[in-house]
Every structure is written in C-alpha cells, then in structure tokens.
Amino acid sequence: MIAVAVPDREGGVALALHRVSKSFDGRKVLDDARFAVRWGEVHALLGENGAGKSTIMNVATGVYIADTGVTEIDGVATRIASPIEASRHGIGMVHQHFRLVNRFTVAENILLAAGPEAGIRNLDQAARLVAAKGSEVGLGIDPAARVCDLSVAERQRVEILKVLILGARIVILDEPTAVLSDQEATSLLRFTRGLADTGHAVVLITHKLREVVGHSDRVTVMRGGRTVLADCPTTGLDEAELARQMIGERVAPLRHLEAHPGAPRLVVRDLTVARADGGKGVDGLSLELRGGEILGIAGVGGNGQQQLADCLIGLATASRGEIQLMGRPVVAASVAARRGGGLRMIPSDRFASGLIGDMSVAENLAMTHLAGRYSRWKGFLARGRMRRDARAAITTFNIAGATPERRARLLSGGNAQKLLLSREVDSELTVLVAHSPTRGLDVKACQFVHGAIQDSVAAGAACLLISDDLEEILSLSTRIAVMSRGRLVGEFPAREATAEKLGLLMMNHA
Amino acid sequence: MTEFLVTWLAGTPSYAMPLLLASLGLILSERAGVLNLSAEGIMAVGAMTAAVTTLLMGHPWLGLLAGAGAGIALSAVFGLAVVVFRVDQILAGLATVAIGIGITGVIGRPYVHQTVTGIDPVQLPVLSAIPVIGPVLFHQDPLFYLAVVLALMASWMLARTRFGLRWRAVGEDPAAADIAGVDVQVTQLLAVLASGALCGLAGGYLSVVSSQVWVEGMVAGRGWIAIGLVIFVRWSPVRAIFGALLFGGASALTPRLLATGANVPVYLMMMLPYLLTIAVLAIPAMFKLGRGPEPENLGTVYLRQDRR
Ligand SMILES: Nc1ncnc2c1ncn2[C@@H]1O[C@H](COP(=O)(O)OP(=O)(O)OP(=O)(O)O)[C@@H](O)[C@H]1O
Ligand SMILES: [Mg+2]
C-alpha cells in the first residue's frame, strides 16, 4: 500500500507511548518514559547518549518488547510485537545503524522488506517502485546498485524510500544527520519538512540543538530513561535552554585555546595515498603541525580525509611522499613504531578501528600497552593491574554504564568514545590525530571530548583535527585548513576564519 | 588408454555424488548463516540407516528415504541446539559428528558386511550409445540425475525466488532480515533440516548405491571434504556440481591407477583427494580470488535484542 496523506487527522496524536519501562540484564534503560507525536509535525527527540532514545523508538517499532507500557496509534491501544506489525500499522524507522543487506541491490532490499500486502511480487516491480517513489519524493537512487557500493547518504535514501514504499505514515529517523555533511543534512531536514506537510508524523532523533530549534515543531527531551520534557513547542526555545533540559545543568561555552606553537612534531610532505577504488585519496598533501596547536582540517567528507588519517596512523600505505614524527621519518614504519613515537588516534568509526566491541572495557584499555605495562613474566597478563587501571579510567573519565568486565559494545556512543579517549590521551601522547571525534555524541560528551583534547594540547601535545563539522573546527582549532580533492586549498589562523570563508573555499574547489 | 579414460570418467560420478549431495546441503545451511560442521556424523547415520532399512525392508529406495530421514532427525538436534539454545555452532557441529558416529556403531554392528540390494544404473536410450560420452554421462544411477537437478533447483531457488532472497538475507544480515519481517529462527531451522536431509541422503548413497554394503567408518572423511568443497565452490550450488566431479575424479583415479599396477606408493595415491582439498582451499586464498559470496553472517546466532 502506498502512503496516503491524511490531512483530516492533522494535529491529532498519531503515535503515543505511555509509561514505558524496559530493562536490559537487570539495568533499567527506560523508566516510565512517555512520548507522543502528532500528524503533520516534525517532532524532535533529544537526549544524552544512553538516555534511551533509540530504545523507546525500538519499542514503538516492535524491535524490543517493553516490560511495561502502552502503545497507542491514533488513540487506540495497539500491541506491536515485531517490526513487521509496526510496518502494517504504518510505522517505519530508519535505524541509527542501517538495516540493509549490503550485498543485495537496492531493489532486492526493497523486495525483501515488502510483505505480500505491499503488492510487490518481483524484482522488476520493486525496481520500478524505487524509481517512481524516488522521483515522487525527490530521492533518486539507482535500483540496480548494490548497497555496499553506495555512500552513507545514499544508503540513508534507500532506507527512507524503503520505509515510504512500505506505506509508513509515521516515520522515525534515528540520528539521520549524524552521518551526513552539512549540505546533505540541510537537504534531509528540508525533506522531513515536506513529509510533515503531506500529513506524515515525523520523529527526528538528533544531538544537534540547532536542528531542533530550526527544523522541528515540538520537542521531547529524555534523560536517564525518563521523559523530562514532553511535547513542548519549539518556538521560543533556545539552544542553551534545550541543553540545560537535556543534561540538567548549564553547559559552559568552550574556552578558547591560545596557540603556543612549539617545535614541529608532525611534518607531512607531498603525501599521496591511493583509495581502495584506485583513485587518489590524498594527492600531494603537505602540512606541518607544531606542539601546542590544533590544526583543524575542514572539508566535505570523502575528499581524502579518511585516507589521510589512515596513512598517518599506518593503516594505509603512501604511494609517494614522506611523514616525519618528532623529526624521524615514519612513512614506512609500523603502527606499533608510530605509537611508540607518541602518535595517537581517535578514529571516526569507534568500533571499526578503535575499540573491539566484544572484548571487555579493561581489555580494550590495556590493548595498546600489552608489551609494557600489562605484561608480566613470560607474557602473562597483569590482570589485576588491568582491572585497577580500568576502574580508575572509568572514574576519571566518568564513563557511565562501564565496569572493567563489561563488553565495550554495550556502552552508548558517548561512553564508548570516552573509553577510547581515556586510552589514547595518555602521558606519552605527542601527536593526536582526531577524525570526527564527536560524531554522534551528545552536547555534554562533546564538551568532554573537546575539553580533553584542549587539555592535552595545552600540556604541549599537537593535534590534527579532521572533521566535517564546521562548528567543531571553528570552536576548537588554533589554525584551520580546508581540504578538497586530497589536498589543502587554503589556510587561516583561527581568528580570521569564518564559516562563510571556509564554506566558500570548500565549494570553489569541489 | 581410451578404455582407461572411459572407465575412470564413468566411475567418477559415483565418487562425486555423495560429495555433491552433502555440499549442496551445507551450502543451503551456510547461505542461511548456519555453519554446519556435522556433515561427517550425519552422513554416517544416513549410511547406516539406509543400509539397515534396505536389509530389513528389501527396498533400496526406502533405505535412501530412511537415510535422509535419519539425517533430518539428527540435524534437528543440531538445529535446536544452535538456533534455539544458541550453542556455539562449531562446538555443536563437532558434538553432532561424535554423536552420529557413536550411534552408527551401536545400532549398526549386527548388520556389518551384509550385502545390500543396490540401485542399478539406468541406461538412457540412444544417448548412452554415444561413444565415450555415453557411458560417462548417460549410464549412471538415477541419483546422479536427481542430484544434478537438485543443485540446479537450489541455485534457482536462492537466486530467483523471494523465498531464496529471504534465505540469503538471513545469512547476510539477520538484523536486516528481521526488520524486514523474515522469521530468522524458522529460516535457519529449515536450512539446517534441509542440509540434514541431503547429508543423510549422501550417506545412504555411499552404503546403498556405491558399495552396497555397510561397514563402520565408511564415510571416511567425505563429510569434511564436503565442507572444504563448499568454500572451494564459493557457496554456489551450480559450481558445486563441477567441484564435486573434480574431487570425485581425483578419488576415482586411485583404484584405477592401482588396478593398472603402476608403481606409485599406495598411501600417496590414497592421499590424493585430501591433498587436492588443501590445494584448492589454499589457491583462492593465496591469489585473493575468494571474493565470492561468503555469507557475511556465517556462524553467529542472531537474537533480536542483542546490541549490534
Ligand atoms: N540490546 C541491549 N542490550 C543491553 N543494553 C542495551 C541494549 N540496547 C541499549 N542498551 C543500553 O540502554 C541504554 C540506552 O541506549 P539507547 O541506545 O537507547 O541510547 P540513545 O539515547 O539512543 O543514545 P545514543 O545517542 O548514543 O544513540 C544504554 O546505556 C545502552 O547501553
Ligand atoms: Mg541511539
């Protein structure tokens, strides 16, 4: 069934959850939470990492079954026990981590998800529907493309199209903008407005306060599994007030770090790194990074940032050029040798190349110092010391939900990032490469990460901050360069840089 | 020389069939994400059950059916352990091998070395008269044709039907399949049972069709070779036909060469199929050819509320 606009119901409550509680392994994650979204509105759902936003929406869509609580659709109490039932009731969700089969084509994914009632019988029909729906709502995508060949933004389109093709009138988007560049995010937000205007109910989970203020009609705020602000119109709210609601205290603005550039610590000359598909990721890039400064590298994602970060830490091989760390050439050195020189890394994907999800917090923390601090006679592990250090790190970095024995994957995004940070920002740190270090983090966790970076730089370390979040670059860096097509195309001292100037450079060279 | 070639090639399918049937079963199970290492044990039970049933009832086809049924029964135990109780798949698979081999020893001992009524090859009219190709391809037992048809059907089912799409989705990304409304557990159980039926049939083929007698340990590692074969043919049922024929050809060579009285050490010859297994497994890995559709989620069990 294709979605039909329901203007007559506009303004009525589309989906409501009352008194929802849910525990995982005896830990209460939702505690008497509630939520309601109306037809024709964009409703923002806000909350710290681990507040339970994804969990409550997973309850609404039948992925999780709540311990207690009632779900109402159009005012009628409804039991939703599986995602497919949710879909029958017109609820669709784009998950934080996409749920597409990577090796299938777009059309195959649609056919897979479509039950018989959607009236799709074969691949051709699915493909036609993708094309038709895509042009109808302005999300064009090639139905024959394999998902693994698509960019993140394109995969998101597939997810949204899937939800719409299945006939969803209540559309839930879990942190859709966290993976998008500024431009892509803007167009997505415009799209959600269009959905609301055609009568859909849209739930938008986000950490970006400016998206709440600028692009939603109402907001619900969750904290620690409870709803602390329900159904509040966004007109008249400002970002500071929202932040206070969210974390229960005022957020101090970031102090500005004065640069005290010391000796060069990381020198890159004429670096070229190939991309997996054969093209050039980094193309003749040179830079110099001194102690006591944060060099921010701005740019639209996909302009070689990933290859640059990988090559610096030693995960990708340079086809040309040199890298000097503390005056020593390291372009051919191993990851271990570079780490020995004090190079540290915060990757953009925490679980792909930072933490090992299925290992414990203590093991993750000890991972980088197995040869020194945590090894005993004949290679046995100093497990007591591992546990003690982990406990200390959990306290100093305030990692919520962590114990030394808990698996890292069970931590929420912000807390996983804190865990990584506590390992990487150690006493031997000389150069920190931070690649989108706050992706998907809430305001408070962001502030924590930024503070930790500033502290280590104030203590003399050098930091290369690669990020597609302009705001982060502008507020944190002492010097800013713009990266485009694998090279740096402009550089300013931080106080001369503005979002407009950077944006212009990024556009002109795109 | 031509005669040697013809007898060798004509003998190949009967060596290849158990491998084809078993690897077909394993492909079905692995494409749904269940790593099934129990083939050796299930084949053993299938071989014993088929032979004993044939001895008691006098009908080889009934025996084969019973072999497949026994395979289903034993794999149901494995499937329950793995899919419902989430036992580690490798452990459960190895345990099932031990159980299977144990059972055959206990039940089958009184029937050992008794000649079983077998199934005779069918001679396709006209076609089997073609020189060389005729006896090789068109004078085989009916199961040869059945297995080839089954392989083609499995391939078509996986690639072309909605049912197959769901089946593969479970093996690739069970969380995505679940959200799409596929019952992950039921699909995986079904896949395990299908593999049990085919492995049981493969065992029955060994005792009732190729040797027409049952002895303990007659599966002799073919279950393990089938597991290797699945990787070699990159989880493709159609390629499994050719892979099985290649392995079968190597095995069929051993007795033929021995019969010619060639001066090659016997043990070296008997190692041939196993050496081939190692070689073909190493080659794709060495040259990075192995980018085929290995199911992405092979070997882990999905539970909806797991964090992933
Ligand atoms: N399947 C699960 N098993 C165990 N714990 C879980 C599970 N799912 C969520 N949790 C825990 O529940 C809490 C809330 O998680 P949830 O994913 O809802 O947070 P969130 O508000 O979406 O945070 P984020 O902004 O990081 O996405 C977290 O502490 C998390 O560790
Ligand atoms: Mg979440």
PDB file of C-alpha atoms in Angstrom, chain A residues 333-494:
ATOM      1  CA  ALA A 333      57.153   2.414   9.991  1.00  0.00           C
ATOM      2  CA  SER A 334      54.637   0.057  11.532  1.00  0.00           C
ATOM      3  CA  VAL A 335      51.638   1.154  13.531  1.00  0.00           C
ATOM      4  CA  ALA A 336      53.403  -0.022  16.672  1.00  0.00           C
ATOM      5  CA  ALA A 337      56.509   2.044  15.898  1.00  0.00           C
ATOM      6  CA  ARG A 338      54.415   5.146  15.323  1.00  0.00           C
ATOM      7  CA  ARG A 339      52.526   4.602  18.519  1.00  0.00           C
ATOM      8  CA  GLY A 340      55.891   4.207  20.215  1.00  0.00           C
ATOM      9  CA  GLY A 341      56.701   7.704  18.962  1.00  0.00           C
ATOM     10  CA  GLY A 342      53.637   9.041  20.758  1.00  0.00           C
ATOM     11  CA  LEU A 343      51.213   9.152  17.831  1.00  0.00           C
ATOM     12  CA  ARG A 344      47.636   8.553  18.961  1.00  0.00           C
ATOM     13  CA  MET A 345      44.403   8.268  17.056  1.00  0.00           C
ATOM     14  CA  ILE A 346      40.701   8.826  17.571  1.00  0.00           C
ATOM     15  CA  PRO A 347      39.051   7.273  14.506  1.00  0.00           C
ATOM     16  CA  SER A 348      35.714   8.365  13.092  1.00  0.00           C
ATOM     17  CA  ASP A 349      34.260   4.889  13.460  1.00  0.00           C
ATOM     18  CA  ARG A 350      34.875   3.837  17.047  1.00  0.00           C
ATOM     19  CA  PHE A 351      34.087   0.181  16.638  1.00  0.00           C
ATOM     20  CA  ALA A 352      35.610  -0.339  13.207  1.00  0.00           C
ATOM     21  CA  SER A 353      39.116   0.791  14.092  1.00  0.00           C
ATOM     22  CA  GLY A 354      39.224   1.882  17.705  1.00  0.00           C
ATOM     23  CA  LEU A 355      37.568  -0.458  20.112  1.00  0.00           C
ATOM     24  CA  ILE A 356      36.876  -4.163  19.973  1.00  0.00           C
ATOM     25  CA  GLY A 357      33.181  -4.425  20.721  1.00  0.00           C
ATOM     26  CA  ASP A 358      33.151  -7.941  22.058  1.00  0.00           C
ATOM     27  CA  MET A 359      36.077  -7.505  24.412  1.00  0.00           C
ATOM     28  CA  SER A 360      35.820  -6.077  27.881  1.00  0.00           C
ATOM     29  CA  VAL A 361      36.434  -2.486  28.871  1.00  0.00           C
ATOM     30  CA  ALA A 362      39.607  -3.453  30.726  1.00  0.00           C
ATOM     31  CA  GLU A 363      40.955  -5.434  27.782  1.00  0.00           C
ATOM     32  CA  ASN A 364      40.249  -2.591  25.409  1.00  0.00           C
ATOM     33  CA  LEU A 365      42.091  -0.192  27.660  1.00  0.00           C
ATOM     34  CA  ALA A 366      45.094  -2.467  28.017  1.00  0.00           C
ATOM     35  CA  MET A 367      45.254  -3.325  24.323  1.00  0.00           C
ATOM     36  CA  THR A 368      47.817  -0.659  23.397  1.00  0.00           C
ATOM     37  CA  HIS A 369      50.184  -1.329  26.282  1.00  0.00           C
ATOM     38  CA  LEU A 370      50.299  -5.093  26.291  1.00  0.00           C
ATOM     39  CA  ALA A 371      54.043  -5.216  25.824  1.00  0.00           C
ATOM     40  CA  GLY A 372      54.900  -2.820  28.604  1.00  0.00           C
ATOM     41  CA  ARG A 373      52.655  -2.035  31.484  1.00  0.00           C
ATOM     42  CA  TYR A 374      50.399  -5.078  31.347  1.00  0.00           C
ATOM     43  CA  SER A 375      52.801  -7.903  30.677  1.00  0.00           C
ATOM     44  CA  ARG A 376      54.408  -9.997  33.350  1.00  0.00           C
ATOM     45  CA  TRP A 377      56.809 -12.859  33.410  1.00  0.00           C
ATOM     46  CA  LYS A 378      56.711 -14.836  30.134  1.00  0.00           C
ATOM     47  CA  GLY A 379      53.923 -12.887  28.547  1.00  0.00           C
ATOM     48  CA  PHE A 380      51.280 -13.423  31.183  1.00  0.00           C
ATOM     49  CA  LEU A 381      48.876 -10.545  31.576  1.00  0.00           C
ATOM     50  CA  ALA A 382      48.870  -8.426  34.685  1.00  0.00           C
ATOM     51  CA  ARG A 383      45.141  -8.803  35.098  1.00  0.00           C
ATOM     52  CA  GLY A 384      44.887  -7.181  38.485  1.00  0.00           C
ATOM     53  CA  ARG A 385      46.617  -4.093  37.197  1.00  0.00           C
ATOM     54  CA  MET A 386      44.386  -4.077  34.103  1.00  0.00           C
ATOM     55  CA  ARG A 387      41.315  -4.118  36.310  1.00  0.00           C
ATOM     56  CA  ARG A 388      42.604  -1.423  38.668  1.00  0.00           C
ATOM     57  CA  ASP A 389      43.604   0.888  35.812  1.00  0.00           C
ATOM     58  CA  ALA A 390      40.253   0.336  34.111  1.00  0.00           C
ATOM     59  CA  ARG A 391      38.423   1.218  37.289  1.00  0.00           C
ATOM     60  CA  ALA A 392      40.498   4.394  37.607  1.00  0.00           C
ATOM     61  CA  ALA A 393      39.820   5.372  33.981  1.00  0.00           C
ATOM     62  CA  ILE A 394      36.091   4.786  34.435  1.00  0.00           C
ATOM     63  CA  THR A 395      36.060   7.152  37.401  1.00  0.00           C
ATOM     64  CA  THR A 396      38.282   9.916  35.995  1.00  0.00           C
ATOM     65  CA  PHE A 397      36.559   9.938  32.602  1.00  0.00           C
ATOM     66  CA  ASN A 398      33.165   9.326  34.126  1.00  0.00           C
ATOM     67  CA  ILE A 399      32.253   6.519  31.728  1.00  0.00           C
ATOM     68  CA  ALA A 400      28.634   5.728  32.509  1.00  0.00           C
ATOM     69  CA  GLY A 401      27.486   2.126  32.338  1.00  0.00           C
ATOM     70  CA  ALA A 402      31.014   0.721  32.291  1.00  0.00           C
ATOM     71  CA  THR A 403      32.643  -1.823  34.547  1.00  0.00           C
ATOM     72  CA  PRO A 404      36.046  -3.367  33.775  1.00  0.00           C
ATOM     73  CA  GLU A 405      34.356  -6.621  32.781  1.00  0.00           C
ATOM     74  CA  ARG A 406      31.519  -5.265  30.634  1.00  0.00           C
ATOM     75  CA  ARG A 407      31.744  -5.657  26.871  1.00  0.00           C
ATOM     76  CA  ALA A 408      32.599  -2.392  25.108  1.00  0.00           C
ATOM     77  CA  ARG A 409      29.745  -2.797  22.615  1.00  0.00           C
ATOM     78  CA  LEU A 410      27.183  -2.381  25.371  1.00  0.00           C
ATOM     79  CA  LEU A 411      28.274   1.198  26.045  1.00  0.00           C
ATOM     80  CA  SER A 412      26.352   4.035  24.472  1.00  0.00           C
ATOM     81  CA  GLY A 413      28.100   6.064  21.780  1.00  0.00           C
ATOM     82  CA  GLY A 414      29.337   8.825  24.045  1.00  0.00           C
ATOM     83  CA  ASN A 415      30.648   6.491  26.659  1.00  0.00           C
ATOM     84  CA  ALA A 416      32.421   4.316  24.131  1.00  0.00           C
ATOM     85  CA  GLN A 417      34.146   7.460  22.873  1.00  0.00           C
ATOM     86  CA  LYS A 418      35.195   8.400  26.390  1.00  0.00           C
ATOM     87  CA  LEU A 419      36.641   4.934  26.801  1.00  0.00           C
ATOM     88  CA  LEU A 420      38.688   5.357  23.648  1.00  0.00           C
ATOM     89  CA  LEU A 421      39.784   8.831  24.670  1.00  0.00           C
ATOM     90  CA  SER A 422      40.954   7.670  28.067  1.00  0.00           C
ATOM     91  CA  ARG A 423      43.211   5.180  26.331  1.00  0.00           C
ATOM     92  CA  GLU A 424      44.577   7.454  23.627  1.00  0.00           C
ATOM     93  CA  VAL A 425      45.174  10.612  25.653  1.00  0.00           C
ATOM     94  CA  ASP A 426      47.916   9.182  27.837  1.00  0.00           C
ATOM     95  CA  SER A 427      51.173  10.541  29.202  1.00  0.00           C
ATOM     96  CA  GLU A 428      53.219   9.543  26.135  1.00  0.00           C
ATOM     97  CA  LEU A 429      50.973  11.383  23.681  1.00  0.00           C
ATOM     98  CA  THR A 430      52.874  13.695  21.315  1.00  0.00           C
ATOM     99  CA  VAL A 431      50.600  13.941  18.274  1.00  0.00           C
ATOM    100  CA  LEU A 432      46.870  13.242  18.340  1.00  0.00           C
ATOM    101  CA  VAL A 433      45.038  12.605  15.087  1.00  0.00           C
ATOM    102  CA  ALA A 434      41.345  13.099  15.793  1.00  0.00           C
ATOM    103  CA  HIS A 435      38.981  12.222  12.951  1.00  0.00           C
ATOM    104  CA  SER A 436      35.412  13.398  13.619  1.00  0.00           C
ATOM    105  CA  PRO A 437      35.928  12.738  17.314  1.00  0.00           C
ATOM    106  CA  THR A 438      32.430  13.812  18.337  1.00  0.00           C
ATOM    107  CA  ARG A 439      30.346  12.158  15.635  1.00  0.00           C
ATOM    108  CA  GLY A 440      27.063  11.075  17.183  1.00  0.00           C
ATOM    109  CA  LEU A 441      27.900  12.441  20.633  1.00  0.00           C
ATOM    110  CA  ASP A 442      25.606  14.498  22.823  1.00  0.00           C
ATOM    111  CA  VAL A 443      26.372  18.037  23.949  1.00  0.00           C
ATOM    112  CA  LYS A 444      27.912  17.022  27.221  1.00  0.00           C
ATOM    113  CA  ALA A 445      30.046  14.260  25.792  1.00  0.00           C
ATOM    114  CA  CYS A 446      31.149  16.612  23.003  1.00  0.00           C
ATOM    115  CA  GLN A 447      32.222  19.123  25.542  1.00  0.00           C
ATOM    116  CA  PHE A 448      34.117  16.467  27.424  1.00  0.00           C
ATOM    117  CA  VAL A 449      35.964  15.296  24.335  1.00  0.00           C
ATOM    118  CA  HIS A 450      36.792  18.845  23.292  1.00  0.00           C
ATOM    119  CA  GLY A 451      37.994  19.632  26.798  1.00  0.00           C
ATOM    120  CA  ALA A 452      40.234  16.575  26.875  1.00  0.00           C
ATOM    121  CA  ILE A 453      41.762  17.496  23.519  1.00  0.00           C
ATOM    122  CA  GLN A 454      42.370  21.070  24.652  1.00  0.00           C
ATOM    123  CA  ASP A 455      43.937  19.921  27.902  1.00  0.00           C
ATOM    124  CA  SER A 456      46.408  17.656  26.191  1.00  0.00           C
ATOM    125  CA  VAL A 457      47.325  20.366  23.704  1.00  0.00           C
ATOM    126  CA  ALA A 458      47.743  22.905  26.496  1.00  0.00           C
ATOM    127  CA  ALA A 459      50.154  20.404  28.027  1.00  0.00           C
ATOM    128  CA  GLY A 460      52.250  20.526  24.851  1.00  0.00           C
ATOM    129  CA  ALA A 461      50.821  17.890  22.528  1.00  0.00           C
ATOM    130  CA  ALA A 462      49.924  18.620  18.904  1.00  0.00           C
ATOM    131  CA  CYS A 463      46.532  17.801  17.470  1.00  0.00           C
ATOM    132  CA  LEU A 464      45.351  17.301  13.917  1.00  0.00           C
ATOM    133  CA  LEU A 465      41.584  17.652  13.963  1.00  0.00           C
ATOM    134  CA  ILE A 466      39.894  16.319  10.841  1.00  0.00           C
ATOM    135  CA  SER A 467      36.175  16.985  10.850  1.00  0.00           C
ATOM    136  CA  ASP A 468      33.302  17.759   8.520  1.00  0.00           C
ATOM    137  CA  ASP A 469      31.517  19.609  11.304  1.00  0.00           C
ATOM    138  CA  LEU A 470      32.416  23.255  10.688  1.00  0.00           C
ATOM    139  CA  GLU A 471      31.266  24.351  14.094  1.00  0.00           C
ATOM    140  CA  GLU A 472      33.645  21.939  15.744  1.00  0.00           C
ATOM    141  CA  ILE A 473      36.541  23.061  13.575  1.00  0.00           C
ATOM    142  CA  LEU A 474      35.864  26.737  14.258  1.00  0.00           C
ATOM    143  CA  SER A 475      35.464  26.424  18.002  1.00  0.00           C
ATOM    144  CA  LEU A 476      38.401  24.133  18.657  1.00  0.00           C
ATOM    145  CA  SER A 477      41.205  24.847  16.190  1.00  0.00           C
ATOM    146  CA  THR A 478      44.048  27.312  16.535  1.00  0.00           C
ATOM    147  CA  ARG A 479      44.763  27.104  12.815  1.00  0.00           C
ATOM    148  CA  ILE A 480      42.419  25.992  10.057  1.00  0.00           C
ATOM    149  CA  ALA A 481      42.996  24.493   6.616  1.00  0.00           C
ATOM    150  CA  VAL A 482      40.469  23.352   4.044  1.00  0.00           C
ATOM    151  CA  MET A 483      40.884  20.003   2.340  1.00  0.00           C
ATOM    152  CA  SER A 484      39.498  19.380  -1.101  1.00  0.00           C
ATOM    153  CA  ARG A 485      40.222  16.583  -3.548  1.00  0.00           C
ATOM    154  CA  GLY A 486      43.060  15.234  -1.488  1.00  0.00           C
ATOM    155  CA  ARG A 487      44.981  18.452  -0.915  1.00  0.00           C
ATOM    156  CA  LEU A 488      44.873  21.534   1.267  1.00  0.00           C
ATOM    157  CA  VAL A 489      43.457  24.506  -0.598  1.00  0.00           C
ATOM    158  CA  GLY A 490      43.631  27.309   1.952  1.00  0.00           C
ATOM    159  CA  GLU A 491      44.802  28.073   5.442  1.00  0.00           C
ATOM    160  CA  PHE A 492      43.950  30.661   8.103  1.00  0.00           C
ATOM    161  CA  PRO A 493      44.783  31.425  11.683  1.00  0.00           C
ATOM    162  CA  ALA A 494      41.643  30.531  13.628  1.00  0.00           C
TER     163      ALA A 494
END
